[in-house]
Amino acid sequence: VTADYDAIVCGAGPAGSLAALVLARAGARVLMLDRARFPRHKLCGDTMNPGALAILRRHALEQVAGDGLPVDGMIVTGAAGLRVEGRYAPGVQGRALERRELDARLVCAAVAAGARFDDRVLVQAVEVDESGRARGLVVKPRDGEARRLRARILIGADGSHSRIARQLGLARHPPSPRRWAIGAYFQGVAGLTSCGEMHVRRDRYIGVAPLPGGLTNVCVVTSDRALLRDQPRLLAASLRDAQLADRFAGARMVMGPVCMGPLAVECASPGIDGLLLAGDAAGFIDPMTGDGLRLALRSAELAAAEALRAIEHGAGDGASRLAAERQAEFAAKWRFNRALRALVSSPTAVRLADRGLAMAPFVVRTLVRYAGDVRAA
Ligand SMILES: Cc1cc2nc3c(=O)[nH]c(=O)nc-3n(C[C@H](O)[C@H](O)[C@H](O)COP(=O)(O)OP(=O)(O)OC[C@H]3O[C@@H](n4cnc5c(N)ncnc54)[C@H](O)[C@@H]3O)c2cc1C
C-alpha cells in the first residue's frame, strides 16, 4: 500500500511543529495534524528558557520569540521569607510570551518550510499491522468523516495526555505523584521585574511570569485534590500569600482559571516500529523547572533525525535508538527535575529547604542556571 505522506506528525505544539519543520526542510512530504483550531491557548508558564531559545536559533527561528519579554532568571521565595534572585548569566536570557502566539508562529514556520497543516483534525487511533509496525492513522476532521491515512513514519507529538502513547501502552500518568496546575492571566500586577518567579509553599507552588502587553501569567501547582474542587478559590487564596497579596491587590484576572492534570507522564519507550514520540507525549516530570519547552524541542530534533533515517532506510529499530539517545541526553536533567519535584512535594522538606537556602542562596542561583539550561544556550 502506498503511503499518503513520508511523515505524519500528530500534534502541532512546539515539538510537533519543530519535527515537521526539520522533516520538511529535509525534503520529506509532511502532514501535521492538530485537533484544536489554531491559534489555541495552552496552559503553560509561557517562558522559554535560554536552552530552548538556543534550539530555536539553531533552526533560524529566533524571530518566533523575538517580541517576547526578556527573562533574566528566576526569583525563588519560600513561606518563611526566603527570597533569592538567580540570574542566568551575563548576556544569557530567556523569553516570555503567550503560548497561543508562540505555537501559532512555529506552525507557520513549519508550513513555510513545506509541511502541510490541518487543524481541527482529531487523531483517533494508530493502525498497527500484525508485525507490530505502525502503518497509519484513523483521523476525524471536525466537520467530516473519519478516514485512514498512511505514512512511512508517524510522529506522536500530541502532548502529555497523548492518545497515541496511551493506545500503544507506551506512557501513563503514574499513580504518584499526582499534581494539577491551575493557570490564569492577570493585568495590573505590581512589582514585576525581568525575572520569572517561583513561590514555593507547603502544599503548592505559584509561578508568576510577566508577559508582553502588561499581562501576567500565574500558575498554581498542587497535589491536594480537595483544593481543586473550587479553582477560583484556590487561585485567590494562593494570591493572598504574604509575599504576593500587595502586588495583586490592584490586579484583575482577564482569563482563567484553567486546570490541567495529572501532570506527570512516565514513558516506557519513545515509540514502536514506524512511530516515534516527541515532546510531552514521551514523558513529562513537572512544570516547576520551566524547561519543558527545551526538552520538547530537543526531543523533537532527535525524533525528526530518526524519522528521516526511517524514511530513507525503512523504519526498523528507530524507537530503541531514540530511547538510547534520549537517555544519554536527558538522564541527568530528569534526575534533577525529579529531585526538585520530590523536594517541593514534601512539606517538611520545603520547610527545611526554606531555612537552609536562606543561609546558602548560591545554591538557589546554581539551581536556576541548571534548570534554565544555561550551558546549552
Ligand atoms: C502548568 C504548566 C506550566 C508550564 N510552564 C512552562 C514554562 O514556563 N516553560 C517551559 O519551558 N515549559 C513549561 N511547561 C511545559 C510545556 O508546556 C510543555 O513541555 C510543552 O507544551 C510540550 O510541548 P508539546 O509540543 O510536547 O505538547 P503540547 O504543547 O501540549 O502540544 C500538543 C498538541 O497536540 C494536540 N493534540 C493532542 N491530542 C491530539 C489528538 N488526539 N489529535 C490531534 N491533535 C492532538 C493538542 O491540541 C496540542 O496542540 C509547563 C507545563 C505546565 C502544565
XYZ file of C-alpha atoms and ligand atoms in Angstrom:
430
model
C 0.000 0.000 0.000
C 1.482 3.353 -0.932
C 1.939 5.955 1.781
C -0.011 9.216 1.594
C 2.935 11.073 3.155
C 6.521 10.395 4.137
C 5.681 11.518 7.673
C 2.575 12.458 9.601
C 3.099 14.482 12.753
C 0.258 14.293 15.282
C 0.019 17.448 17.381
C 1.125 20.956 16.468
C 2.640 22.092 19.759
C 6.300 23.143 19.752
C 7.513 19.537 19.492
C 5.252 18.698 16.549
C 5.979 21.918 14.665
C 9.736 21.632 15.055
C 9.716 17.973 13.974
C 7.536 18.840 10.952
C 9.812 21.745 10.066
C 13.004 19.688 10.231
C 11.457 16.935 8.119
C 10.029 19.356 5.560
C 13.317 21.236 5.244
C 14.989 17.911 4.525
C 12.591 17.408 1.624
C 10.083 14.996 3.202
C 6.355 15.179 2.383
C 4.936 16.009 5.794
C 1.416 16.365 7.128
C 0.881 17.824 10.605
C -2.484 17.438 12.343
C -3.977 19.020 15.422
C -7.384 18.573 16.953
C -7.549 22.210 18.073
C -8.424 25.185 15.946
C -5.302 27.369 15.723
C -4.262 29.654 17.247
C -5.156 27.905 20.503
C -4.463 28.503 24.176
C -2.139 26.108 26.032
C -1.831 26.129 29.802
C 1.853 26.843 30.450
C 4.056 29.256 32.378
C 4.770 30.913 28.996
C 8.531 31.237 29.493
C 11.195 29.801 27.218
C 14.462 29.205 28.998
C 17.840 30.080 27.424
C 18.350 26.482 26.292
C 15.041 26.460 24.417
C 15.939 29.714 22.681
C 19.276 28.210 21.617
C 17.398 25.423 19.827
C 15.218 27.961 18.023
C 18.370 29.833 16.953
C 19.881 26.648 15.541
C 16.924 26.482 13.139
C 16.955 30.226 12.406
C 13.651 30.529 14.265
C 14.630 33.067 16.912
C 12.147 35.577 15.458
C 9.195 33.482 16.726
C 10.046 34.611 20.262
C 11.662 37.886 19.237
C 8.962 40.130 20.728
C 8.712 38.094 23.923
C 9.743 39.801 27.151
C 13.389 39.096 28.018
C 13.734 36.858 31.102
C 16.964 37.285 33.062
C 16.446 34.483 35.586
C 14.166 33.408 38.413
C 13.206 34.782 41.798
C 12.555 31.960 44.254
C 10.716 32.618 47.515
C 9.725 30.470 50.488
C 6.985 30.786 53.100
C 9.408 31.798 55.860
C 10.667 34.816 53.958
C 13.394 33.306 51.754
C 13.838 35.399 48.605
C 16.683 34.679 46.209
C 17.163 36.171 42.784
C 19.007 33.788 40.460
C 20.188 35.334 37.191
C 21.070 33.046 34.288
C 24.445 34.541 33.287
C 25.598 37.827 31.774
C 24.119 38.160 28.273
C 22.005 34.988 28.643
C 18.247 35.401 28.617
C 15.023 33.534 28.140
C 11.832 34.968 26.665
C 8.254 35.090 27.847
C 5.298 35.170 25.526
C 1.886 33.547 25.342
C 1.900 30.024 24.010
C -1.028 30.923 21.796
C 1.363 33.218 19.906
C 4.483 31.088 20.089
C 2.806 27.888 18.938
C 0.968 29.584 16.064
C 4.241 31.090 14.828
C 6.011 27.743 14.980
C 3.179 26.200 12.949
C 3.616 28.974 10.351
C 7.352 28.260 10.227
C 6.669 24.547 9.615
C 4.212 25.409 6.840
C 6.699 27.867 5.316
C 9.235 25.010 5.323
C 6.818 22.953 3.213
C 4.756 20.960 5.731
C 1.009 20.750 5.236
C -1.011 21.610 8.339
C -4.624 20.631 9.006
C -6.108 21.820 12.276
C -9.389 20.638 13.810
C -8.472 17.036 12.942
C -8.568 14.549 15.789
C -6.157 11.623 15.612
C -8.367 8.813 16.864
C -6.106 5.775 16.617
C -2.866 4.355 15.281
C -3.141 1.366 12.946
C -0.604 -1.319 13.740
C -0.073 -4.318 11.430
C 0.385 -7.933 12.503
C 4.180 -7.490 12.687
C 3.701 -4.733 15.281
C 4.625 -1.908 12.945
C 2.611 1.322 12.927
C 1.347 1.916 9.400
C -1.136 4.729 9.618
C -3.786 6.623 11.493
C -7.518 6.932 11.783
C -8.295 10.630 11.806
C -11.530 12.533 12.168
C -11.829 16.102 10.870
C -14.160 18.231 12.997
C -16.634 18.596 10.129
C -16.046 15.360 8.239
C -15.980 11.592 8.247
C -13.262 9.522 9.888
C -10.647 8.341 7.398
C -7.368 6.440 7.191
C -4.028 7.994 6.403
C -0.775 6.177 5.786
C 2.781 7.352 6.190
C 6.237 5.819 6.175
C 6.811 7.174 9.646
C 4.491 8.670 12.259
C 5.442 11.116 14.975
C 3.261 11.322 18.079
C 3.646 14.838 19.489
C 0.179 15.018 20.970
C 1.164 16.274 24.395
C 1.079 14.991 27.938
C -2.352 13.364 27.558
C -1.215 11.639 24.350
C -3.886 9.346 22.989
C -1.255 7.690 20.795
C 1.146 6.849 23.631
C -1.758 5.601 25.734
C -3.215 3.432 22.951
C 0.152 1.781 22.361
C 0.754 1.286 26.090
C 3.895 3.434 25.946
C 3.035 6.101 28.525
C 0.871 6.625 31.569
C 0.229 9.048 34.387
C 1.954 7.404 37.379
C -0.289 6.861 40.427
C 2.063 9.092 42.394
C 2.895 11.911 42.442
C -0.347 13.337 41.099
C -0.338 17.092 40.705
C -2.547 19.557 38.896
C -1.968 23.076 37.605
C -4.389 25.973 37.640
C -3.451 28.840 35.358
C -4.810 32.335 34.782
C -3.809 35.673 33.272
C -3.869 38.981 35.126
C -3.459 42.636 34.233
C -2.149 45.221 36.655
C 0.193 43.111 38.814
C 2.659 45.338 40.674
C 6.331 44.789 41.435
C 7.256 42.698 38.387
C 10.877 42.500 37.241
C 12.707 40.948 34.295
C 12.806 37.623 36.203
C 10.198 34.879 36.395
C 9.042 33.981 39.914
C 8.589 30.703 41.774
C 6.907 30.947 45.169
C 7.284 27.602 46.950
C 4.807 26.964 49.765
C 3.943 23.995 51.977
C 1.169 22.486 49.816
C 1.638 24.249 46.486
C 3.888 26.426 44.399
C 2.941 29.529 42.480
C 4.685 30.566 39.263
C 4.402 34.185 38.164
C 5.684 35.406 34.799
C 5.375 38.867 33.255
C 4.333 38.794 29.580
C 4.155 41.381 26.811
C 1.225 43.795 26.892
C 1.107 44.123 30.681
C -0.185 40.556 31.076
C 0.993 38.312 33.892
C 0.811 34.526 33.803
C 0.025 32.838 37.126
C 0.161 29.055 37.583
C -0.579 27.296 40.859
C 0.505 23.650 41.141
C -0.772 21.409 43.928
C -1.302 17.750 44.711
C -4.198 18.484 47.070
C -7.279 17.303 45.164
C -9.644 18.830 47.708
C -8.323 22.284 46.791
C -9.128 21.701 43.119
C -12.868 21.494 43.700
C -13.044 25.278 43.814
C -10.357 26.547 41.461
C -11.154 30.295 41.622
C -10.930 29.993 45.387
C -7.626 28.116 45.255
C -6.215 30.791 42.966
C -7.500 33.657 45.119
C -6.200 32.012 48.305
C -2.776 31.461 46.689
C -2.564 35.134 45.764
C -3.425 36.239 49.311
C 0.030 34.923 50.197
C 2.035 37.309 52.368
C 4.601 37.922 49.619
C 2.027 38.363 46.830
C -1.100 39.962 48.289
C 0.014 43.588 47.955
C 1.210 43.060 44.430
C -2.091 41.504 43.300
C -4.290 43.950 45.247
C -4.923 46.108 42.172
C -4.759 43.275 39.618
C -7.644 41.982 37.517
C -7.981 38.422 36.202
C -8.515 38.591 32.438
C -8.516 34.885 31.593
C -8.935 31.652 33.510
C -8.690 29.814 35.709
C -7.912 26.770 33.580
C -6.985 23.439 35.179
C -4.772 20.686 33.811
C -3.557 17.402 35.206
C -2.441 14.978 36.300
C 0.823 16.491 35.145
C 3.459 13.763 35.340
C 3.813 11.307 32.462
C 6.061 8.252 32.569
C 7.103 6.746 29.291
C 8.300 3.163 28.892
C 9.578 3.635 25.348
C 9.532 6.630 22.964
C 7.960 4.668 20.118
C 7.471 1.443 18.247
C 8.464 0.353 14.764
C 7.011 3.038 12.460
C 6.130 5.552 15.173
C 8.225 7.872 17.323
C 7.128 10.065 20.225
C 8.269 13.635 20.801
C 7.654 16.305 23.432
C 5.441 15.708 26.449
C 3.925 12.634 24.770
C 7.254 10.928 25.539
C 7.243 11.959 29.214
C 6.865 14.960 31.475
C 8.085 15.415 35.036
C 6.899 18.741 36.459
C 6.469 22.357 35.356
C 8.498 23.670 38.292
C 11.827 23.626 36.425
C 10.430 25.629 33.474
C 12.390 23.530 30.986
C 9.529 21.608 29.365
C 9.841 23.525 26.109
C 13.576 22.933 25.848
C 13.074 19.196 26.434
C 10.159 19.137 23.971
C 12.122 20.935 21.253
C 15.254 18.850 21.722
C 13.250 15.636 21.751
C 11.609 16.784 18.503
C 15.030 17.225 16.927
C 16.029 13.718 17.993
C 12.743 12.202 16.770
C 12.963 14.051 13.441
C 16.513 12.775 12.855
C 15.342 9.199 13.465
C 12.280 9.782 11.276
C 14.494 10.915 8.386
C 16.560 7.793 8.781
C 13.366 5.716 8.694
C 12.153 7.496 5.544
C 15.460 6.776 3.818
C 16.215 3.287 5.085
C 12.933 1.869 6.467
C 11.530 2.120 9.986
C 13.336 -0.704 11.852
C 14.759 -0.068 15.290
C 14.435 3.743 15.337
C 12.498 3.694 18.618
C 15.232 1.871 20.523
C 17.908 4.153 19.062
C 15.793 7.151 20.030
C 15.421 5.740 23.561
C 19.211 5.455 23.881
C 19.769 8.979 22.544
C 17.161 10.426 24.901
C 18.696 8.606 27.837
C 22.178 9.904 27.005
C 20.947 13.492 26.612
C 18.266 13.832 29.259
C 19.020 11.390 32.096
C 20.891 13.892 34.286
C 18.212 16.566 33.794
C 15.432 14.061 34.504
C 17.136 13.137 37.789
C 17.454 16.796 38.726
C 13.811 17.517 37.852
C 12.588 14.501 39.838
C 14.677 15.561 42.838
C 13.210 19.074 42.790
C 9.699 17.667 42.385
C 10.245 15.396 45.374
C 11.507 18.328 47.420
C 8.503 20.552 46.748
C 6.125 17.604 47.324
C 7.183 17.264 50.953
C 6.039 19.990 53.387
C 8.877 19.052 55.752
C 11.492 19.266 53.021
C 10.074 22.614 51.883
C 10.325 23.955 55.434
C 13.901 22.726 55.877
C 14.957 23.950 52.436
C 13.481 27.348 53.201
C 15.775 27.697 56.218
C 18.823 26.063 54.661
C 18.660 28.002 51.402
C 18.300 31.310 53.231
C 21.816 30.605 54.529
C 23.111 29.364 51.192
C 21.483 31.446 48.439
C 24.210 30.467 45.956
C 22.601 27.003 45.879
C 19.382 28.536 44.526
C 21.351 30.539 41.969
C 23.095 27.390 40.751
C 19.766 25.546 40.536
C 18.209 28.376 38.496
C 21.065 28.250 35.990
C 20.882 24.466 35.698
C 17.084 24.462 35.353
C 17.423 27.188 32.718
C 19.752 25.046 30.590
C 22.201 27.932 30.552
C 25.052 25.646 29.478
C 23.089 24.666 26.385
C 22.441 28.323 25.489
C 1.269 24.487 34.305
C 2.398 24.292 33.352
C 3.359 25.297 33.224
C 4.432 25.134 32.363
N 5.337 26.134 32.240
C 6.374 26.001 31.397
C 7.289 27.085 31.193
O 7.118 28.187 31.724
N 8.346 26.866 30.370
C 8.536 25.677 29.729
O 9.527 25.525 29.008
N 7.662 24.659 29.857
C 6.583 24.798 30.666
N 5.660 23.787 30.763
C 5.838 22.591 29.948
C 5.397 22.848 28.499
O 4.121 23.445 28.488
C 5.373 21.530 27.724
O 6.560 20.826 27.963
C 5.195 21.781 26.221
O 3.949 22.359 25.946
C 5.327 20.477 25.445
O 5.067 20.716 24.087
P 4.477 19.556 23.171
O 4.585 20.070 21.771
O 5.062 18.258 23.512
O 2.929 19.422 23.602
P 1.741 20.464 23.575
O 2.239 21.845 23.591
O 0.816 20.028 24.649
O 1.040 20.217 22.164
C 0.329 19.033 21.876
C -0.653 19.308 20.745
O -1.263 18.073 20.388
C -2.623 18.305 20.102
N -3.337 17.041 20.297
C -3.499 16.365 21.449
N -4.187 15.221 21.228
C -4.463 15.193 19.900
C -5.137 14.255 19.064
N -5.660 13.111 19.551
N -5.255 14.528 17.752
C -4.711 15.690 17.230
N -4.069 16.592 17.984
C -3.917 16.347 19.296
C -3.033 19.388 21.086
O -4.162 20.109 20.637
C -1.776 20.263 21.147
O -1.834 21.341 20.224
C 4.562 23.932 31.608
C 3.606 22.934 31.726
C 2.523 23.108 32.573
C 1.493 22.027 32.672
